[in-house]
PDB file of C-alpha atoms in Angstrom:
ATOM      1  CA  UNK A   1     138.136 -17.425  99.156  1.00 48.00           C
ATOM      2  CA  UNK A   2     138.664 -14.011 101.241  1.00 48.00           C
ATOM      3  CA  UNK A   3     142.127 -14.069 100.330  1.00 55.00           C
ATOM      4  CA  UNK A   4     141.184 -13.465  96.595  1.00 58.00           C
ATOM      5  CA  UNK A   5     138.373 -11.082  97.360  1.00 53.00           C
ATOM      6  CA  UNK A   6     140.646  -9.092  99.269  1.00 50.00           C
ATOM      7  CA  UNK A   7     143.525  -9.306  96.596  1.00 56.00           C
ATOM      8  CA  UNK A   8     140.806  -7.604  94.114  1.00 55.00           C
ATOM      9  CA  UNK A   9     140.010  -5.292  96.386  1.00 50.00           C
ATOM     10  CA  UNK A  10     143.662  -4.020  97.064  1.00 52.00           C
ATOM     11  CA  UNK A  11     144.123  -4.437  93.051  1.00 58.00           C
ATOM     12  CA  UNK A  12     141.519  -1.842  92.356  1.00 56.00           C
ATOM     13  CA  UNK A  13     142.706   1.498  91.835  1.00 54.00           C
ATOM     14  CA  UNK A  14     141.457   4.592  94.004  1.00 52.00           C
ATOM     15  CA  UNK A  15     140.040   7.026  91.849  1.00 54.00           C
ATOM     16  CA  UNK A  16     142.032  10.004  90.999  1.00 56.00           C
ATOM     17  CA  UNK A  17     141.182  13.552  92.502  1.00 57.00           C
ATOM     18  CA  UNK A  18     141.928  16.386  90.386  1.00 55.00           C
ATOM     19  CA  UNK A  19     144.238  18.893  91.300  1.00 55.00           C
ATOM     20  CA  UNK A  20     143.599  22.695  91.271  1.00 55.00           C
ATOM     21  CA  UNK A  21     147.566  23.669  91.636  1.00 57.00           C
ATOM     22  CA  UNK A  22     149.379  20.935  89.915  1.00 53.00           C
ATOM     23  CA  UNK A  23     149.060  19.631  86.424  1.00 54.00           C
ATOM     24  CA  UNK A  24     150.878  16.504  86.858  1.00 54.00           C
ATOM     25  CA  UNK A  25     149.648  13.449  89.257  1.00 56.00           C
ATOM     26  CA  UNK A  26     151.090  13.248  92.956  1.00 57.00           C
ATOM     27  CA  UNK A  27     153.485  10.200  93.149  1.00 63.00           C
ATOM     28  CA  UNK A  28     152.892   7.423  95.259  1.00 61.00           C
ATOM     29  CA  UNK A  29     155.976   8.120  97.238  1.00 67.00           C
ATOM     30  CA  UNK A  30     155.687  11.563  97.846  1.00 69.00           C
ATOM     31  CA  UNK A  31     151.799  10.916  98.727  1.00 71.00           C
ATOM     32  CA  UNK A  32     153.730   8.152 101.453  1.00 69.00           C
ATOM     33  CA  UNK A  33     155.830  10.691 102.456  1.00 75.00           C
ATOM     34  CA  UNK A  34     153.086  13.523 103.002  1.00 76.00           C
ATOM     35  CA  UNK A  35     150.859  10.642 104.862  1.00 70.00           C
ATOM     36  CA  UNK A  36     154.213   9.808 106.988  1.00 74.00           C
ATOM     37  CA  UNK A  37     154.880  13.253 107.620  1.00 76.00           C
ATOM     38  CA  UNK A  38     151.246  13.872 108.788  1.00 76.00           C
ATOM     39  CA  UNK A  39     151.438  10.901 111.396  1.00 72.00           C
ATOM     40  CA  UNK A  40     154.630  12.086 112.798  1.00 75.00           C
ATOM     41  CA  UNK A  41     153.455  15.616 113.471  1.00 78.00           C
ATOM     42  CA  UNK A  42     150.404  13.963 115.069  1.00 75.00           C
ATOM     43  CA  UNK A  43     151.989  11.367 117.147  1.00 72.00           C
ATOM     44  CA  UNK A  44     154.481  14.437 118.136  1.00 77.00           C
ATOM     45  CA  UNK A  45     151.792  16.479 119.149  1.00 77.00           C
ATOM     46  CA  UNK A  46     149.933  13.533 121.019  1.00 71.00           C
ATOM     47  CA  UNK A  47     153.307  12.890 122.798  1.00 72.00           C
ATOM     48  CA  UNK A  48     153.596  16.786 123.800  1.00 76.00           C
ATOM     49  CA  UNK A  49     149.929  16.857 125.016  1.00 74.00           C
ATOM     50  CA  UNK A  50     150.299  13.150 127.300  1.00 70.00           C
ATOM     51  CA  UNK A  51     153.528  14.581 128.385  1.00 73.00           C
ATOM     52  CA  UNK A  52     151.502  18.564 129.357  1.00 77.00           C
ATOM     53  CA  UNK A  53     148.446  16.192 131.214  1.00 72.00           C
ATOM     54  CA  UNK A  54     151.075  13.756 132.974  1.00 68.00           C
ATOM     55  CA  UNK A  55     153.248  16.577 134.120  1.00 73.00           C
ATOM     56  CA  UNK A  56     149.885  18.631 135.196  1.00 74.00           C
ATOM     57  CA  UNK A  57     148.312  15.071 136.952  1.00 66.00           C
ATOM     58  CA  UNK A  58     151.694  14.501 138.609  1.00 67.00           C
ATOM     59  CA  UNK A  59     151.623  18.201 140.457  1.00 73.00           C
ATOM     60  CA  UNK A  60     147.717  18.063 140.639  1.00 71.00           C
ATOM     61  CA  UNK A  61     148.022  14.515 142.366  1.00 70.00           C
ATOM     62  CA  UNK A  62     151.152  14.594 144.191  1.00 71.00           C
ATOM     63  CA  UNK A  63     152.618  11.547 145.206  1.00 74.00           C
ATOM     64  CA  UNK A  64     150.067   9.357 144.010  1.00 73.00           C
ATOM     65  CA  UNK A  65     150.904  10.578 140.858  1.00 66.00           C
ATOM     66  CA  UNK A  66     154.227  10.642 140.508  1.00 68.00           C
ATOM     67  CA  UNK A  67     153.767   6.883 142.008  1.00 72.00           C
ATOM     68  CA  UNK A  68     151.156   5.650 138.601  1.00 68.00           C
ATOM     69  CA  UNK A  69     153.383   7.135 136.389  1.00 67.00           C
ATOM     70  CA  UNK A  70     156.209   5.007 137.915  1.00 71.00           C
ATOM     71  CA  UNK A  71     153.865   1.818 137.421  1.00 74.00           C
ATOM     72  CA  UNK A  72     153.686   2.287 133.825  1.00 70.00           C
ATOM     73  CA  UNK A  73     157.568   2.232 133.016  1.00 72.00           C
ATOM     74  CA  UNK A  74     158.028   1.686 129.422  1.00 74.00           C
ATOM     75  CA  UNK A  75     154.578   0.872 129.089  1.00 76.00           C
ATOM     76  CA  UNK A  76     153.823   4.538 129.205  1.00 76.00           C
ATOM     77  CA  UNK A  77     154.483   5.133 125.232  1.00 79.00           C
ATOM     78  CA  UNK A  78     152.108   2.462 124.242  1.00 81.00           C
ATOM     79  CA  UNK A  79     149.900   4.039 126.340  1.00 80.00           C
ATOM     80  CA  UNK A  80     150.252   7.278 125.566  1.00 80.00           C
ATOM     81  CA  UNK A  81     149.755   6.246 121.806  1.00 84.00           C
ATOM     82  CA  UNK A  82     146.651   4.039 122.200  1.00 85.00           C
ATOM     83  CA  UNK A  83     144.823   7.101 124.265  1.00 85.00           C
ATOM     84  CA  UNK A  84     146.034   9.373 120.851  1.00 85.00           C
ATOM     85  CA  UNK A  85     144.749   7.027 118.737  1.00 87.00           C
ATOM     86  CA  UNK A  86     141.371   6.425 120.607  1.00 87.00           C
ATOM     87  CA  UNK A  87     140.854  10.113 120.666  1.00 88.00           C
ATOM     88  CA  UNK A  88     141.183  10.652 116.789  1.00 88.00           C
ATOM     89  CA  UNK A  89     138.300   7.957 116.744  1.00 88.00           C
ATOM     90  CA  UNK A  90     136.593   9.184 118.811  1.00 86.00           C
ATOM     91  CA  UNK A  91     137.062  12.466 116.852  1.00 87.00           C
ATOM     92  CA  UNK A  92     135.764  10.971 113.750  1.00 88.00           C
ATOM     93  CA  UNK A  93     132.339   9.065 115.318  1.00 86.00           C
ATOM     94  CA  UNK A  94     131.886  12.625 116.765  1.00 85.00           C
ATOM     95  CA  UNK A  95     132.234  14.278 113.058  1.00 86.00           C
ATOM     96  CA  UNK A  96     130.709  11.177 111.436  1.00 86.00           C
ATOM     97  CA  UNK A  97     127.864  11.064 113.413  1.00 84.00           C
ATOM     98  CA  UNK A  98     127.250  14.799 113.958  1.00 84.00           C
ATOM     99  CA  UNK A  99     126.994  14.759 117.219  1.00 82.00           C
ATOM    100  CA  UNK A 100     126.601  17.673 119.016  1.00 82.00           C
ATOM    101  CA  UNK A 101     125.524  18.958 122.620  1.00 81.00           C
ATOM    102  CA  UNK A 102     122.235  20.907 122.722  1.00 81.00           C
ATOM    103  CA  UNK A 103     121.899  24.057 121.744  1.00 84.00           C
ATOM    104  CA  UNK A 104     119.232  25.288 123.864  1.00 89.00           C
ATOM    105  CA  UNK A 105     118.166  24.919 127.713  1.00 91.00           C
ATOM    106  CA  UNK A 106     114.383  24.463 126.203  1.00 91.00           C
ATOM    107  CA  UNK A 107     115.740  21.367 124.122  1.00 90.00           C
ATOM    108  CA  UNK A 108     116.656  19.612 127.125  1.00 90.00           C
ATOM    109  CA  UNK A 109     113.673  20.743 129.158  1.00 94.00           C
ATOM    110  CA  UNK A 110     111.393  19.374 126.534  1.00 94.00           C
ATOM    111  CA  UNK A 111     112.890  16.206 126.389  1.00 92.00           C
ATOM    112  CA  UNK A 112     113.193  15.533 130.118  1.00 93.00           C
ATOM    113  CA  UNK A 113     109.175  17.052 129.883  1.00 95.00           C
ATOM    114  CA  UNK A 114     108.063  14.305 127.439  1.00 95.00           C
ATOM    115  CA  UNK A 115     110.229  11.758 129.752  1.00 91.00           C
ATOM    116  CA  UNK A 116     108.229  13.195 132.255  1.00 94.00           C
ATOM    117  CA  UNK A 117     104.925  12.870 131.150  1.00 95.00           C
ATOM    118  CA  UNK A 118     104.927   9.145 129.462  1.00 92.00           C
ATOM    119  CA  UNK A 119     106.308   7.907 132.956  1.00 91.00           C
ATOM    120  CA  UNK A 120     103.040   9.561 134.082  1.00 95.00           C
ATOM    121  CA  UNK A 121     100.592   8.395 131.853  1.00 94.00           C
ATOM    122  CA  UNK A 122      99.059   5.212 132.364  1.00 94.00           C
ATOM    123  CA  UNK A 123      97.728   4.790 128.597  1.00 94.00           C
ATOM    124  CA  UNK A 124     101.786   4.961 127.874  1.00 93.00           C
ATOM    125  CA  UNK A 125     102.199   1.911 129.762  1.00 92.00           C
ATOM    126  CA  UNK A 126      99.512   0.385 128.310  1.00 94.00           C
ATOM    127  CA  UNK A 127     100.540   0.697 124.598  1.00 93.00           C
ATOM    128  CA  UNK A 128     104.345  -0.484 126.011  1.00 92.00           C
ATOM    129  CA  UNK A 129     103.159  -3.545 127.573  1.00 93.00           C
ATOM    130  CA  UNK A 130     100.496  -4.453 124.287  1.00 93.00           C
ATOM    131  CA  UNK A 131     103.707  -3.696 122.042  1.00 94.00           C
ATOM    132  CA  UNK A 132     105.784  -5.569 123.583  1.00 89.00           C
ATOM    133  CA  UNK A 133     108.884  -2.508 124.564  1.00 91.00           C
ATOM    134  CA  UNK A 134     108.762  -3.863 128.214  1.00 91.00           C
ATOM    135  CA  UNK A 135     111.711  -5.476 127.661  1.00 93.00           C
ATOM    136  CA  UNK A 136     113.538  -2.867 126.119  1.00 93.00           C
ATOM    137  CA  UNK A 137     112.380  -0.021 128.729  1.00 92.00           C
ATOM    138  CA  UNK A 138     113.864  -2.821 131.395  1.00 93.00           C
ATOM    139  CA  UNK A 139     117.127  -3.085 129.797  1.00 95.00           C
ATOM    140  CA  UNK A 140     117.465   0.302 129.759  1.00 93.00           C
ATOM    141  CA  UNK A 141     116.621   0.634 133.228  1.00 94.00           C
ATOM    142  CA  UNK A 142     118.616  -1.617 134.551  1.00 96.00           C
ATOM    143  CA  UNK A 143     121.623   0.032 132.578  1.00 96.00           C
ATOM    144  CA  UNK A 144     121.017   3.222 134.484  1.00 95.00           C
ATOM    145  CA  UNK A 145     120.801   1.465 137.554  1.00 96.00           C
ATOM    146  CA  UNK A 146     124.037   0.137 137.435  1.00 95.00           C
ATOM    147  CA  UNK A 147     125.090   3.246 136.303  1.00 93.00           C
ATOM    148  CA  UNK A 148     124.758   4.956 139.063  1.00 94.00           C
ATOM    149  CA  UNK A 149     125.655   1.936 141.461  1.00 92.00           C
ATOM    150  CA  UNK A 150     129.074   2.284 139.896  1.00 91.00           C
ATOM    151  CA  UNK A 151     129.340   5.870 140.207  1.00 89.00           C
ATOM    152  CA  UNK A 152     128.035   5.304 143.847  1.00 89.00           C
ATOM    153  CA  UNK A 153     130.943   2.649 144.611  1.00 86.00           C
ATOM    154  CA  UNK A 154     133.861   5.072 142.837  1.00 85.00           C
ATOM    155  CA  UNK A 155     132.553   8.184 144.779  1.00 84.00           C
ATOM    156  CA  UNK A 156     132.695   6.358 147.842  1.00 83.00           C
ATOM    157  CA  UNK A 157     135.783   4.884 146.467  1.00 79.00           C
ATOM    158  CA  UNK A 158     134.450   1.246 148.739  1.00 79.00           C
ATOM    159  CA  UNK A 159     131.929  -1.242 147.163  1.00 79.00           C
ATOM    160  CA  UNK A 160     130.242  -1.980 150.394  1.00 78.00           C
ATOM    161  CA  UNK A 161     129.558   1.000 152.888  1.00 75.00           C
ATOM    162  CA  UNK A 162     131.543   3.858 153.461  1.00 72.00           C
ATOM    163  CA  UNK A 163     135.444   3.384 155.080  1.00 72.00           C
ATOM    164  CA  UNK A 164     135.432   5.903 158.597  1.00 71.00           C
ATOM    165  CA  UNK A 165     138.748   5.930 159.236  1.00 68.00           C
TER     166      UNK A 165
END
């Protein structure tokens, strides 16, 4: 049954875009080839760029560096390629979503204001607890807690206590 529902779906034609330059129709094949093209000047550039931040983490990290990039052997062009890919993703949530950092210093102050002020106010945790966004607030709690316990273990780069050698 989703074999057949996805036949129909691939069977359906795209619809055609009109073209300002051009009065006949782009092939298929020279569409393929443009789309080809495309991903090969992309996956070049993604290979130039890895290659510019491995060369730059190799001097910036020395030996250590040097050492990681050993580790990976051939697994470094997969690698390389899933980070690419992951970033044009990431790209296109970013675009999709229209995401953007604030503009203003007062946007952030305001927020972190009205954070401010229902942590204060006891009829705030009244209308939480009747509504039943306890649970929620918790959740969210307890994901910035561990949060910051992780970023407490990496920065002391020990899960337990701090090494004093």
């Amino acid at each position: 049954m989703c074999s057949t529902a996805l036949r129909s779906l691939l069977r359906t034609r795209a619809p055609r875009r009109l073209a300002s330059t051009s009065s006949s129709p782009p092939s298929a094949e020279s569409t393929a080839s443009t789309a080809q093209k495309k991903a090969q000047d992309a996956l070049g550039a993604a290979s130039a760029a890895a290659a510019r931040a491995g060369t730059y983490a190799r001097s910036a990290l020395g030996p250590l560096g040097t050492r990681a990039s050993g580790l990976l052997g051939s697994y470094q062009q997969p690698v390389k390629y899933n980070f690419a890919v992951a970033r044009e993703v990431l790209k296109q949530v970013y675009t999709a979503e229209r995401l953007q950092p604030p503009t203003s210093l007062g946007s952030v102050l305001g927020t972190y204001a009205t954070l401010w002020g229902r942590a204060r106010s006891v009829g705030y945790w009244r209308e939480v607890v009747k509504s039943g966004e306890w649970g929620r607030l918790g959740v969210y709690a307890v994901e910035a807690y561990g949060i910051f316990k992780v970023g407490e273990i990496v920065g002391r780069r020990s899960i337990v206590g701090y090494n004093m050698q």
